[in-house]
GROMACS .gro file of C-alpha atoms in nm:
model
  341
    1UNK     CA    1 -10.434  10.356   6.463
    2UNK     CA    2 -10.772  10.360   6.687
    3UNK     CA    3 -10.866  10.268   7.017
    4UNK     CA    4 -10.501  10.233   7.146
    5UNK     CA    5 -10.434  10.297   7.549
    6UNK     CA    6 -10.150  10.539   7.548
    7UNK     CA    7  -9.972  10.520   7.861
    8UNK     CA    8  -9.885  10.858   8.046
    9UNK     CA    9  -9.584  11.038   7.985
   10UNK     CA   10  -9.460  10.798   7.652
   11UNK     CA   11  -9.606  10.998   7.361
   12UNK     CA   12  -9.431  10.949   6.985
   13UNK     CA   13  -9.307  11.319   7.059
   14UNK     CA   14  -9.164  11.143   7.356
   15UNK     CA   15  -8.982  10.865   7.217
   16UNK     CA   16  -8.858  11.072   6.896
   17UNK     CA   17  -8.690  11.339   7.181
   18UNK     CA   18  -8.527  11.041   7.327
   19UNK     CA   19  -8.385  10.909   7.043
   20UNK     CA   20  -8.235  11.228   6.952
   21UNK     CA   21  -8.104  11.247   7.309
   22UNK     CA   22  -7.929  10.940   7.280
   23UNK     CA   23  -7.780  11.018   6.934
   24UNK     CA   24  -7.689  11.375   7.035
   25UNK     CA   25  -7.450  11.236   7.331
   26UNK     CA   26  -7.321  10.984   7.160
   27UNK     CA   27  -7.450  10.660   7.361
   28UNK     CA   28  -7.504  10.518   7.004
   29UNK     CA   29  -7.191  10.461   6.963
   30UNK     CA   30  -7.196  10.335   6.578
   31UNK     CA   31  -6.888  10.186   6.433
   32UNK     CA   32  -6.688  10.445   6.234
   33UNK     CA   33  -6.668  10.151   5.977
   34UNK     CA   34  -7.022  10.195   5.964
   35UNK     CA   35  -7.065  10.536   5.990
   36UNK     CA   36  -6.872  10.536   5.647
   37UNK     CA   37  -7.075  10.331   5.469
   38UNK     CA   38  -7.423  10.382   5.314
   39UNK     CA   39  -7.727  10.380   5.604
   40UNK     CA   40  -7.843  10.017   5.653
   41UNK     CA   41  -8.247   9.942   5.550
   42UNK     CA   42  -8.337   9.895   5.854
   43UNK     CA   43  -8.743   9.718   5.938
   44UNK     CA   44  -8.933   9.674   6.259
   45UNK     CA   45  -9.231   9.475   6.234
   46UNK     CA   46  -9.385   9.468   6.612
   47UNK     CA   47  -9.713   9.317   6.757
   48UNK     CA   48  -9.792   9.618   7.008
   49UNK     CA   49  -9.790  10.008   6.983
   50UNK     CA   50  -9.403  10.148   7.004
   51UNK     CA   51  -9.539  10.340   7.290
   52UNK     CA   52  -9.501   9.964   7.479
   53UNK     CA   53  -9.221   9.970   7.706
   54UNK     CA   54  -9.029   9.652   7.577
   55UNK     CA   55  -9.089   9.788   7.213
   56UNK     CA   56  -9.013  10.163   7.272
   57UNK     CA   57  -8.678  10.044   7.332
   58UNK     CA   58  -8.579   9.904   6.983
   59UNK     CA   59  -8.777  10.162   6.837
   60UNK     CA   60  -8.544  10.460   7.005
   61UNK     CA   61  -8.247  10.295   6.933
   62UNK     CA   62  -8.350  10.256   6.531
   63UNK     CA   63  -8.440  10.609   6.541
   64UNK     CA   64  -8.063  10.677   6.725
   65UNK     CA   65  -7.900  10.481   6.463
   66UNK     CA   66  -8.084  10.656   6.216
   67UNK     CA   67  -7.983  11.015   6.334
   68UNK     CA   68  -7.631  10.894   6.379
   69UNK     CA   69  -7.662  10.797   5.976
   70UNK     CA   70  -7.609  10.438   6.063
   71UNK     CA   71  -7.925  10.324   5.936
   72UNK     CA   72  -8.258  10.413   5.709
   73UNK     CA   73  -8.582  10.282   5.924
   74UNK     CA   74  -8.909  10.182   5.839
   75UNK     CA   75  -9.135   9.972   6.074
   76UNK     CA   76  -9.505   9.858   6.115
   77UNK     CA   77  -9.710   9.832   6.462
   78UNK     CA   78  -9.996   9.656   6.607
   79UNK     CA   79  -9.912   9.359   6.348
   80UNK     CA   80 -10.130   9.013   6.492
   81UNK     CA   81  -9.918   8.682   6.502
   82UNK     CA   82 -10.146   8.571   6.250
   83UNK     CA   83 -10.017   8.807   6.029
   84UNK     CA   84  -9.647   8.861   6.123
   85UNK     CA   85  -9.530   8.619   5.894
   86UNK     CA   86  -9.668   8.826   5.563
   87UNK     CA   87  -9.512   9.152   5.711
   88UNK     CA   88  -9.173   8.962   5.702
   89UNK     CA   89  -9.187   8.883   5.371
   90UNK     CA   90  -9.262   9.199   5.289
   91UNK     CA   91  -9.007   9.419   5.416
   92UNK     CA   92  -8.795   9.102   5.282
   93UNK     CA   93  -8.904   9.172   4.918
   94UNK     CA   94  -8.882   9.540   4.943
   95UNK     CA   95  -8.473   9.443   5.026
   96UNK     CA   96  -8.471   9.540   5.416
   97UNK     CA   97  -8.105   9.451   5.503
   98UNK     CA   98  -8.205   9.368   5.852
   99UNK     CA   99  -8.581   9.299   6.014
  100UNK     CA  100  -8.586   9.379   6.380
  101UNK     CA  101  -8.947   9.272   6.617
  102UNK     CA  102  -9.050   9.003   6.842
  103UNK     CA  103  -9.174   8.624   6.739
  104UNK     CA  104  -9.273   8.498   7.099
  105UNK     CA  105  -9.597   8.433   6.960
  106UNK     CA  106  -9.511   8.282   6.611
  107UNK     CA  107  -9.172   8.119   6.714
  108UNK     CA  108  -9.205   7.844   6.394
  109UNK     CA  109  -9.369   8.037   6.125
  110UNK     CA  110  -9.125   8.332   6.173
  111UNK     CA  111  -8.824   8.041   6.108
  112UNK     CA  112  -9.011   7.930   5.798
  113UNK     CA  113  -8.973   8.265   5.634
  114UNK     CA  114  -8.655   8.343   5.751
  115UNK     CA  115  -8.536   8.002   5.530
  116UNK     CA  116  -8.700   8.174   5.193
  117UNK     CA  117  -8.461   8.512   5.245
  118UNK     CA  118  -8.152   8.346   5.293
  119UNK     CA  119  -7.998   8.673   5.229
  120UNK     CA  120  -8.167   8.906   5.473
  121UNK     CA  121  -8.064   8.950   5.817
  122UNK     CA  122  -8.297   8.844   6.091
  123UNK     CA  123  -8.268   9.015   6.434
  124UNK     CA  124  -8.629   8.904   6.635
  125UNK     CA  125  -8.677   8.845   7.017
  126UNK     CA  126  -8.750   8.518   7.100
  127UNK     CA  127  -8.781   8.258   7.389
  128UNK     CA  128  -8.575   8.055   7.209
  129UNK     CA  129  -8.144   8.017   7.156
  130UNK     CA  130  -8.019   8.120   6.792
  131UNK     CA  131  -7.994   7.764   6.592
  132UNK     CA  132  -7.712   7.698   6.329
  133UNK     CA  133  -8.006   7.556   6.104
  134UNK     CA  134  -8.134   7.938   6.069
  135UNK     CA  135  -7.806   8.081   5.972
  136UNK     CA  136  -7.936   8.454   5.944
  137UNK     CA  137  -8.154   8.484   6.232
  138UNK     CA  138  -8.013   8.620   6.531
  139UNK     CA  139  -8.186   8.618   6.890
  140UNK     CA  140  -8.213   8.827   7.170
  141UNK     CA  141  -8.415   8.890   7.460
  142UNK     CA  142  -8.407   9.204   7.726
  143UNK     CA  143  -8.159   9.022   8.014
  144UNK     CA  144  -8.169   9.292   8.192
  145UNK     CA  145  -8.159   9.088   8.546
  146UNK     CA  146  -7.877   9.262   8.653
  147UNK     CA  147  -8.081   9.608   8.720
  148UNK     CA  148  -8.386   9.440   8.825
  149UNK     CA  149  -8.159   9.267   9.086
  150UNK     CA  150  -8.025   9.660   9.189
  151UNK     CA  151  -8.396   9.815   9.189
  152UNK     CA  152  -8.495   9.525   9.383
  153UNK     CA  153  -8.219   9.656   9.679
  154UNK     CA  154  -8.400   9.968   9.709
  155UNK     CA  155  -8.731   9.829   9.686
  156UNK     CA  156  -8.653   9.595   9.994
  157UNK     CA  157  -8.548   9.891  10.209
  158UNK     CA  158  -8.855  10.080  10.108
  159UNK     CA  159  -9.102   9.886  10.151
  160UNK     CA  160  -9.240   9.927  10.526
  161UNK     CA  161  -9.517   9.611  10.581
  162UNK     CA  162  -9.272   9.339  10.338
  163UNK     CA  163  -9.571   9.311  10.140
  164UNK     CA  164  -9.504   9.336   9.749
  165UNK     CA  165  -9.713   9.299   9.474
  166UNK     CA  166  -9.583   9.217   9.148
  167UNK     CA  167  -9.769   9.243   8.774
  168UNK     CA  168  -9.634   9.087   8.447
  169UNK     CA  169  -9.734   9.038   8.139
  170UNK     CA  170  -9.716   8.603   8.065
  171UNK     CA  171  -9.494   8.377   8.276
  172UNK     CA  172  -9.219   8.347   7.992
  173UNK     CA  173  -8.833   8.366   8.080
  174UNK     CA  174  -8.804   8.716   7.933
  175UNK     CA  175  -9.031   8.854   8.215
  176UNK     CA  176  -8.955   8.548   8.484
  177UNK     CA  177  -8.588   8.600   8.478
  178UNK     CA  178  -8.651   8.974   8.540
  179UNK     CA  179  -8.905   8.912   8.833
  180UNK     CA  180  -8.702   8.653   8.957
  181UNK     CA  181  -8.343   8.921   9.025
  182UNK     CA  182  -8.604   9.169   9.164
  183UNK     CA  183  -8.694   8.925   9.430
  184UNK     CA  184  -8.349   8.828   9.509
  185UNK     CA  185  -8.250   9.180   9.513
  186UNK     CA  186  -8.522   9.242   9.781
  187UNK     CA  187  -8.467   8.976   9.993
  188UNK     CA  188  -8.104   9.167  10.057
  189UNK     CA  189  -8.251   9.415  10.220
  190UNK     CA  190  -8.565   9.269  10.350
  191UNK     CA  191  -8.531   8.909  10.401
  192UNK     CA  192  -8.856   8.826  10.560
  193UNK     CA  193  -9.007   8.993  10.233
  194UNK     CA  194  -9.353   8.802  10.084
  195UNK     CA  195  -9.476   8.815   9.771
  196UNK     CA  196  -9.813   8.857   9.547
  197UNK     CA  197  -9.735   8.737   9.175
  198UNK     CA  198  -9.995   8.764   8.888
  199UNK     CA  199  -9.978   8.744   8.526
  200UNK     CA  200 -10.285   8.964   8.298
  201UNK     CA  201 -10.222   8.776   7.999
  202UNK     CA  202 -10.158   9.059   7.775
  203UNK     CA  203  -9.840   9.300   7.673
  204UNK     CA  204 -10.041   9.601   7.679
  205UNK     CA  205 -10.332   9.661   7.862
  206UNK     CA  206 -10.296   9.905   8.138
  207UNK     CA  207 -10.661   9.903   8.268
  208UNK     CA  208 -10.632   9.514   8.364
  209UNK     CA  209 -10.258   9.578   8.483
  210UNK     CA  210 -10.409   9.840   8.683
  211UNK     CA  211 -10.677   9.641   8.828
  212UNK     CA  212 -10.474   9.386   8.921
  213UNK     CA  213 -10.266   9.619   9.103
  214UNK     CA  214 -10.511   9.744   9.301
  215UNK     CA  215 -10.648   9.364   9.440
  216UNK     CA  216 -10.308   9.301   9.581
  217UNK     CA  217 -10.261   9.664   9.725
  218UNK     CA  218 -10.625   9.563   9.949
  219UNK     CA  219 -10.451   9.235  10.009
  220UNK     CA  220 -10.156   9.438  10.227
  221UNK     CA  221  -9.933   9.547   9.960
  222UNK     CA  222  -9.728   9.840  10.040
  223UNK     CA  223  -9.442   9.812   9.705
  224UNK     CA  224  -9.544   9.740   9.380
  225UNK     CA  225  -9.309   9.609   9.086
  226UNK     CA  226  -9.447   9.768   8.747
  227UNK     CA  227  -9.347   9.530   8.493
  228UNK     CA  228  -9.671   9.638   8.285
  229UNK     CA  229  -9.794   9.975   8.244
  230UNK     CA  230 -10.120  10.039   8.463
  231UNK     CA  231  -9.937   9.941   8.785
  232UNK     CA  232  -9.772  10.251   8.861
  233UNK     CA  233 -10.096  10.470   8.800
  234UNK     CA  234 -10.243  10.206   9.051
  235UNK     CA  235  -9.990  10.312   9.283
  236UNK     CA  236  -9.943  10.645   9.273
  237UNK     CA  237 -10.357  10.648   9.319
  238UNK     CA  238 -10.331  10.446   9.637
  239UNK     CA  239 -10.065  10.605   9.765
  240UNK     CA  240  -9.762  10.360   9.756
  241UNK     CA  241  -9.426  10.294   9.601
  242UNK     CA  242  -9.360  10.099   9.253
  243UNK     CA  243  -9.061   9.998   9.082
  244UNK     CA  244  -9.053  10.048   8.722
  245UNK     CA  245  -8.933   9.805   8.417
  246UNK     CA  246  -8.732   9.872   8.104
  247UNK     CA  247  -8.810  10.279   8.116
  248UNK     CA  248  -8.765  10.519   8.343
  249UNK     CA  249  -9.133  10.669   8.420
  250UNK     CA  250  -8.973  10.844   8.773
  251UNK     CA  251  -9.088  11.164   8.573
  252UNK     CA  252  -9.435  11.089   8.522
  253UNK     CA  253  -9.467  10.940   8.879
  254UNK     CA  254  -9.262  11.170   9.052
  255UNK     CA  255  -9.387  11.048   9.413
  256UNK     CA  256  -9.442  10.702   9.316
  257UNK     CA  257  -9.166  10.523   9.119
  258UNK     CA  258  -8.876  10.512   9.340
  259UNK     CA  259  -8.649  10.311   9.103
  260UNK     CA  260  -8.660  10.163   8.744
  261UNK     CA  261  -8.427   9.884   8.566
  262UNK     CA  262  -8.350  10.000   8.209
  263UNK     CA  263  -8.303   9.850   7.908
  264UNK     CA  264  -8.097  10.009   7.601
  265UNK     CA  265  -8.118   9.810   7.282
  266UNK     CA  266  -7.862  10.022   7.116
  267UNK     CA  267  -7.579   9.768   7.157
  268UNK     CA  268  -7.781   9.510   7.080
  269UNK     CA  269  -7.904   9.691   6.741
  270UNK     CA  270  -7.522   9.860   6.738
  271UNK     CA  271  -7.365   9.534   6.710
  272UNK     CA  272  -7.607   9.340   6.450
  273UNK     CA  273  -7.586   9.717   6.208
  274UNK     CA  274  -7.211   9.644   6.215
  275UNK     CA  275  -7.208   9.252   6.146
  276UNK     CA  276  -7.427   9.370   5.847
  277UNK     CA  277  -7.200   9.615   5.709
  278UNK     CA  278  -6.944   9.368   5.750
  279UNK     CA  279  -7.104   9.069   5.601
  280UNK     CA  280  -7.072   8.872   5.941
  281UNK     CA  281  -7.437   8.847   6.016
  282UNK     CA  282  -7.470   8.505   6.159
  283UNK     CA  283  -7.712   8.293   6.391
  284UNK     CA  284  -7.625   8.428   6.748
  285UNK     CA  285  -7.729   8.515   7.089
  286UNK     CA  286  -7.770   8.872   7.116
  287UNK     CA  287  -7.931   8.822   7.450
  288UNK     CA  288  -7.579   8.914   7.570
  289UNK     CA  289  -7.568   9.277   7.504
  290UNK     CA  290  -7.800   9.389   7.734
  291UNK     CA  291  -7.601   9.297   8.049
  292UNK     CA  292  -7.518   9.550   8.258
  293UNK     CA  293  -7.117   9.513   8.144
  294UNK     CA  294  -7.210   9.553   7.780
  295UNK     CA  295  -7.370   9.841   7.860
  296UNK     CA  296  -7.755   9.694   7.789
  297UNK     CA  297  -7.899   9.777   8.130
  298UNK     CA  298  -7.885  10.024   8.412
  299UNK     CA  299  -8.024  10.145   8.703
  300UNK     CA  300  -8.244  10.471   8.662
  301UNK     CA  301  -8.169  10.774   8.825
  302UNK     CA  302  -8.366  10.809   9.135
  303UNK     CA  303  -8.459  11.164   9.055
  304UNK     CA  304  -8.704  11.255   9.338
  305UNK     CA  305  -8.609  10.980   9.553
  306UNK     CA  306  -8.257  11.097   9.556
  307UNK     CA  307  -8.097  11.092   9.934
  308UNK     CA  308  -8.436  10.901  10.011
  309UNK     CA  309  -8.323  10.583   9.994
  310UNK     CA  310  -8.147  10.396  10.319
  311UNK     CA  311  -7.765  10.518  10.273
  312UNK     CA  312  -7.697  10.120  10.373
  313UNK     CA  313  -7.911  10.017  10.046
  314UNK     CA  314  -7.761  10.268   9.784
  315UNK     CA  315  -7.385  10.176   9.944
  316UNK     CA  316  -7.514   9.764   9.843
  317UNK     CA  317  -7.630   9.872   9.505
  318UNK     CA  318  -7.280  10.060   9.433
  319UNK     CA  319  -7.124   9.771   9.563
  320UNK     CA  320  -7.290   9.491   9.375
  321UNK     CA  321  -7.292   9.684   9.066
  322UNK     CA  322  -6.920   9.734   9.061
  323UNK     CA  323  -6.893   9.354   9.117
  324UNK     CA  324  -7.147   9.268   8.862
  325UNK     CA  325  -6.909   9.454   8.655
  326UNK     CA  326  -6.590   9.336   8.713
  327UNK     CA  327  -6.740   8.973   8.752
  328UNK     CA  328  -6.731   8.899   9.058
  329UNK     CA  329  -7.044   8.876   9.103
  330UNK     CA  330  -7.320   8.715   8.858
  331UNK     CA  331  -7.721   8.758   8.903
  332UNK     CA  332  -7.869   8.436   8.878
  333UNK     CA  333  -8.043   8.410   8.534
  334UNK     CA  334  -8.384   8.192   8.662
  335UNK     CA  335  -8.674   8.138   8.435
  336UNK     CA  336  -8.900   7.923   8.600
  337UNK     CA  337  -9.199   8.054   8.688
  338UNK     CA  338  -9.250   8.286   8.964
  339UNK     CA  339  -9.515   8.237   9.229
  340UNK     CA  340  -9.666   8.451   9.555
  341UNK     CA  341  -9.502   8.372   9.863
   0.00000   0.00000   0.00000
């Protein structure tokens, strides 16, 4: 492909490694049922680079399943909305088993081909809940609230002025929900915390993410939450904190990202391979899978930042994540719109 922004740090040499990391220590975690059977024909279609955070995530967990023998893997990038619909039918005619990507931007077309392959298995991210009259497309989203909530602790007691910037890609619930637990996990530690809130418009364009970044860092802000790619190189320029989204960049920003929520898609991707095999593939909510009980989200390591952080803040976050666990205690799930303080 030409003219793509690669983003420090998250090369294809990058996201191959970590897909054999994950395989090699067994996070996988493939049914043996599956295991036994022959690979699944496995296709991504998706409308960015891998190298995109939110992508790089199914993407590593295909290539896991596929070096845990769970799954063969084919998959096409950069594909417009416009043209998403004849990449599903596609892969559909060249007998993918299951077609993994992301329809927010061609929610009714994508149903309209999934109707005319009644016997392929549809797993796409969506805005939208599963619906019985699609019986083999599946839904899921990245609810990974739960470890934005967490990074949002430590960002509260980090932040010195209260001032916090925040960059997403489009107001839509996938990326409101996960600003929205950052903020409340903030305001645990700093209560009198305000906020700057801005939306670029765009999945993947680091220059304007950047940008935008640095207006609200000359408008006071001390914290920034990276849920695009740009923001942390904004950061770490200026001189301030960020917290990262959906991959852990703490190694690429060694003085800069103090904390990252994670997303793993392998039980997401774990659990449709295995209704597959076992000819239970059925409209569902996948959305599920990346709580942080099922295993779908984490909090990064803090690497650098280790025994930097308040003791007080890291005692909350081992605290609320053992209740989050053991359900006692649920992250509010809120996808309105977020706006600045």
């Amino acid at each position: 492909m030409t003219g793509r922004i690669k983003p420090a740090g998250l090369s294809r040499r990058h996201l191959m490694a970590s897909a054999g990391a994950i395989a090699a220590t067994g996070v996988v975690g493939l049914p043996k049922r599956l295991l036994a059977a022959d690979p699944i024909k496995v296709a991504g279609i998706y409308t960015v680079p891998v190298e995109q955070q939110w992508v790089s995530r199914i993407h590593v967990a295909a290539e896991a399943a596929v070096a845990a023998g769970g799954a063969n893997y084919t998959f096409t990038e950069n594909v417009t909305n416009t043209d998403y619909p004849r990449v599903m039918r596609e892969y559909a005619e060249q007998g993918a088993k299951l077609i993994v990507g992301e329809i927010f931007g061609v929610e009714q077309e994508a149903r309209e081909v999934v109707d005319e392959y009644p016997e392929t298995a549809f797993l796409l991210g969506s805005s939208f809940l599963h619906d019985e009259a699609h019986p083999n497309l599946a839904v899921f989203d990245n609810y990974i609230q739960d470890a934005s909530y967490l990074s949002g602790i430590i960002a509260g007691a980090m932040t010195q002025s209260g001032n916090i910037g925040v960059v997403g890609g489009f107001p839509i619930p996938e990326v409101n929900r996960l600003i929205h637990a950052f903020i409340a996990g903030v305001r645990e530690t700093k209560p009198d915390a305000t906020f700057q809130v801005s939306f670029i418009g765009s999945w993947f364009d680091p220059p304007k993410a950047k940008e935008t970044a640095f207006a609200m860092i000359d408008n006071g802000a001390d914290l920034m939450y990276a849920e695009r790619f740009g923001v942390s190189d904004a950061a770490q320029e200026r001189g301030i904190l960020a917290v990262g989204n959906v991959i852990d960049t703490q190694a690429d920003y060694p003085e800069t990202v103090v904390a990252s929520a994670l997303w793993h898609f392998e039980p997401t991707l774990n659990a449709a391979l295995a209704a597959v095999a076992g000819g239970s593939f059925k409209a569902d909510n996948y959305g599920t899978y990346s709580f942080l009980k099922e295993g779908g989200c984490s909090l990064a390591p803090l690497g650098t930042f280790e025994g930097k952080v308040p003791a007080e803040a890291m005692a909350l976050v081992a605290e609320r994540e053992a209740a989050i666990k053991d359900g006692s205690f649920t992250v509010e799930i809120n996808d309105e719109e977020p706006k600045s303080s």
